[in-house]
Amino acid sequence: DGGITQSPKYLFRKEGQNVTLSCEQNLNHDAMYWYRQDPGQGLRLIYYSQIVNDFQKGDIAEGYSVSREKKESFPLTVTSAQKNPTAFYLCATLNLQGRYGYTFGSGTRLTVV
Amino acid sequence: DAKTTQPPSMDCAEGRAANLPCNHSTISGNEYVYWYRQIHSQGPQYIIHGLKNNETNEMASLIITEDRKSSTLILPHATLRDTAVYYCIVRSTSGSARQLTFGSGTQLTVLP
């Protein structure tokens, strides 16, 4: 099956801890994205990457970091600098050569306890 | 990429057609209109996209006005499972990974 795998589905973190969310794709899509969604709100872009070893900040990058060491993987680290990390996190991919839109993962719900 | 405007919420009776509007008055010539929907606590799902002609697939129909400044997503026979948030976005296929803006969308509630 081609698709995006986000893990874990639910994640709990203590205040002050860093945590890494996984996003893996086997669609061979060029671009990968991380979005944050708060209850009742739309999606806000955290980071995106068009090619390996390159990424750009989105609208709300503060307190987050990413890496793109290989095409298939785009992990997101939520650092202790992110003051309000409890949210639903979505990973997406995009085939830049095609006319079709985003493919989204099933999301990770992060809760700070 | 052009921004879009959608009503925050709509209701529809089960079995009736749901017509969801979207305004994209600043759309440029090479930008497509895309529709997605998000069922609670899941990732958004692609529905349909179009450039200037009307499009239909197994899920929905997309009607784009002649001036391309607005569009309507039509779910011909809404079911309870169509209750979701529907997002309209526009995107150029120029090959850039430039970010897209997902607004708050339209919360469609299908009523029994």
XYZ file of N, CA and C in Angstrom, chain B residues 20-94:
225
model
N -21.568 23.398 -1.346
C -20.639 24.155 -0.520
C -19.920 25.191 -1.388
N -20.096 26.468 -1.059
C -19.482 27.512 -1.888
C -18.080 27.892 -1.423
N -17.325 28.448 -2.355
C -15.981 28.943 -2.055
C -15.676 30.124 -2.964
N -15.213 31.204 -2.363
C -14.781 32.360 -3.150
C -13.270 32.399 -3.230
N -12.759 32.613 -4.427
C -11.306 32.726 -4.647
C -11.096 33.790 -5.708
N -11.439 35.018 -5.348
C -11.495 36.112 -6.325
C -10.128 36.519 -6.856
N -9.047 36.175 -6.156
C -7.708 36.562 -6.622
C -6.975 35.413 -7.299
N -7.701 34.396 -7.707
C -7.080 33.238 -8.342
C -6.399 33.645 -9.648
N -5.255 33.068 -9.913
C -4.560 33.364 -11.162
C -4.753 32.223 -12.150
N -4.327 32.468 -13.390
C -4.665 31.580 -14.482
C -4.147 30.162 -14.370
N -3.038 29.975 -13.657
C -2.457 28.639 -13.573
C -2.770 27.943 -12.246
N -3.698 28.486 -11.496
C -4.039 27.894 -10.202
C -5.277 27.007 -10.300
N -5.137 25.823 -9.744
C -6.242 24.880 -9.668
C -7.010 25.104 -8.364
N -8.282 24.699 -8.375
C -9.097 24.686 -7.163
C -9.158 23.250 -6.650
N -8.834 23.076 -5.390
C -8.862 21.755 -4.755
C -9.857 21.777 -3.601
N -10.491 20.630 -3.412
C -11.355 20.448 -2.251
C -10.896 19.229 -1.467
N -10.876 19.415 -0.135
C -10.559 18.332 0.787
C -11.635 18.308 1.857
N -11.732 17.192 2.548
C -12.586 17.159 3.720
C -11.861 16.449 4.846
N -12.225 16.829 6.069
C -11.595 16.262 7.249
C -12.685 15.821 8.212
N -12.724 14.524 8.420
C -13.601 13.960 9.424
C -12.861 14.029 10.751
N -13.594 14.241 11.811
C -13.004 14.527 13.109
C -11.847 13.592 13.457
N -10.714 14.223 13.819
C -9.532 13.506 14.297
C -8.881 12.613 13.247
N -9.135 12.900 11.981
C -8.446 12.198 10.903
C -7.719 13.212 10.032
N -6.829 12.734 9.167
C -6.178 13.611 8.216
C -7.136 14.008 7.108
N -6.972 15.194 6.523
C -7.835 15.592 5.408
C -7.742 14.617 4.243
N -8.842 14.477 3.554
C -8.955 13.547 2.423
C -9.231 14.339 1.155
N -8.497 14.043 0.092
C -8.719 14.701 -1.193
C -10.092 14.317 -1.738
N -10.811 15.316 -2.296
C -12.109 15.029 -2.908
C -12.037 15.192 -4.419
N -11.647 16.380 -4.869
C -11.726 16.696 -6.290
C -10.921 17.948 -6.565
N -10.515 18.159 -7.803
C -9.875 19.413 -8.167
C -10.227 19.758 -9.606
N -10.049 21.037 -9.969
C -10.349 21.475 -11.326
C -9.670 22.790 -11.643
N -9.567 23.084 -12.929
C -8.946 24.328 -13.391
C -10.005 25.320 -13.850
N -10.795 24.955 -14.837
C -11.848 25.862 -15.292
C -13.100 25.124 -15.761
N -12.951 23.858 -16.113
C -14.123 23.079 -16.501
C -14.734 22.421 -15.272
N -16.014 22.144 -15.352
C -16.663 21.404 -14.274
C -16.120 19.991 -14.240
N -16.004 19.441 -13.053
C -15.451 18.112 -12.870
C -16.396 17.274 -12.022
N -16.379 15.983 -12.285
C -17.183 15.047 -11.498
C -16.393 13.778 -11.275
N -16.473 13.261 -10.064
C -15.924 11.932 -9.793
C -16.919 11.181 -8.916
N -16.481 10.061 -8.376
C -17.406 9.218 -7.621
C -17.828 9.839 -6.295
N -17.102 10.856 -5.863
C -17.424 11.471 -4.582
C -18.277 12.717 -4.724
N -17.984 13.537 -5.757
C -18.590 14.859 -5.795
C -18.481 15.463 -7.188
N -19.117 16.620 -7.330
C -18.970 17.444 -8.532
C -18.426 18.804 -8.135
N -17.647 19.385 -9.027
C -17.075 20.703 -8.798
C -17.526 21.610 -9.929
N -18.182 22.695 -9.551
C -18.643 23.680 -10.521
C -17.820 24.949 -10.333
N -17.116 25.378 -11.364
C -16.292 26.586 -11.308
C -16.925 27.626 -12.218
N -17.110 28.835 -11.695
C -17.723 29.884 -12.506
C -16.821 30.257 -13.675
N -17.421 30.882 -14.676
C -16.676 31.194 -15.899
C -15.501 32.129 -15.616
N -15.676 33.070 -14.675
C -14.581 33.980 -14.342
C -13.603 33.363 -13.330
N -13.900 32.151 -12.877
C -13.062 31.373 -11.946
C -12.907 32.022 -10.581
N -13.731 32.975 -10.264
C -13.593 33.625 -8.970
C -14.332 32.907 -7.857
N -15.108 31.930 -8.195
C -15.776 31.144 -7.156
C -16.064 29.748 -7.676
N -16.342 28.852 -6.741
C -16.655 27.476 -7.102
C -17.632 26.903 -6.086
N -18.253 25.789 -6.464
C -19.182 25.097 -5.582
C -18.900 23.606 -5.628
N -18.750 23.017 -4.471
C -18.633 21.569 -4.353
C -20.022 21.010 -4.108
N -20.383 20.012 -4.888
C -21.708 19.420 -4.750
C -21.575 17.957 -4.353
N -22.179 17.621 -3.209
C -22.341 16.223 -2.809
C -23.766 15.863 -3.164
N -23.986 15.056 -4.175
C -25.338 14.927 -4.744
C -26.375 14.311 -3.806
N -25.966 13.368 -2.996
C -26.908 12.718 -2.074
C -26.197 12.562 -0.727
N -26.254 13.606 0.078
C -25.473 13.620 1.316
C -25.922 12.520 2.277
N -24.951 11.894 2.925
C -25.222 10.911 3.960
C -24.633 11.411 5.282
N -24.992 10.745 6.363
C -24.486 11.152 7.675
C -22.956 11.097 7.709
N -22.386 10.176 6.931
C -20.925 10.042 6.909
C -20.229 11.193 6.191
N -21.003 12.044 5.523
C -20.415 13.224 4.878
C -20.239 14.379 5.848
N -20.695 14.235 7.084
C -20.474 15.275 8.079
C -18.972 15.417 8.321
N -18.457 16.619 8.045
C -17.018 16.846 8.100
C -16.748 18.333 7.891
N -15.492 18.716 8.023
C -15.058 20.060 7.640
C -14.523 19.983 6.220
N -15.000 20.872 5.365
C -14.613 20.879 3.957
C -13.738 22.101 3.679
N -12.579 21.848 3.096
C -11.615 22.901 2.799
C -11.509 23.108 1.291
N -11.532 24.358 0.898
C -11.298 24.759 -0.490
C -9.957 25.475 -0.525
N -9.041 25.053 -1.377
C -7.763 25.742 -1.517
C -7.432 25.873 -2.993
N -6.555 26.795 -3.305
C -6.104 26.946 -4.682
C -4.599 26.779 -4.715
N -4.123 26.226 -5.808
C -2.705 25.912 -5.906
C -2.232 25.965 -7.347
N -1.061 26.560 -7.510
C -0.413 26.544 -8.805
C 0.341 25.234 -8.972
N 0.377 24.705 -10.183
C 1.129 23.479 -10.452
C 2.477 23.806 -11.073
N 3.049 24.924 -10.657
C 4.314 25.370 -11.249
C 5.503 24.561 -10.773
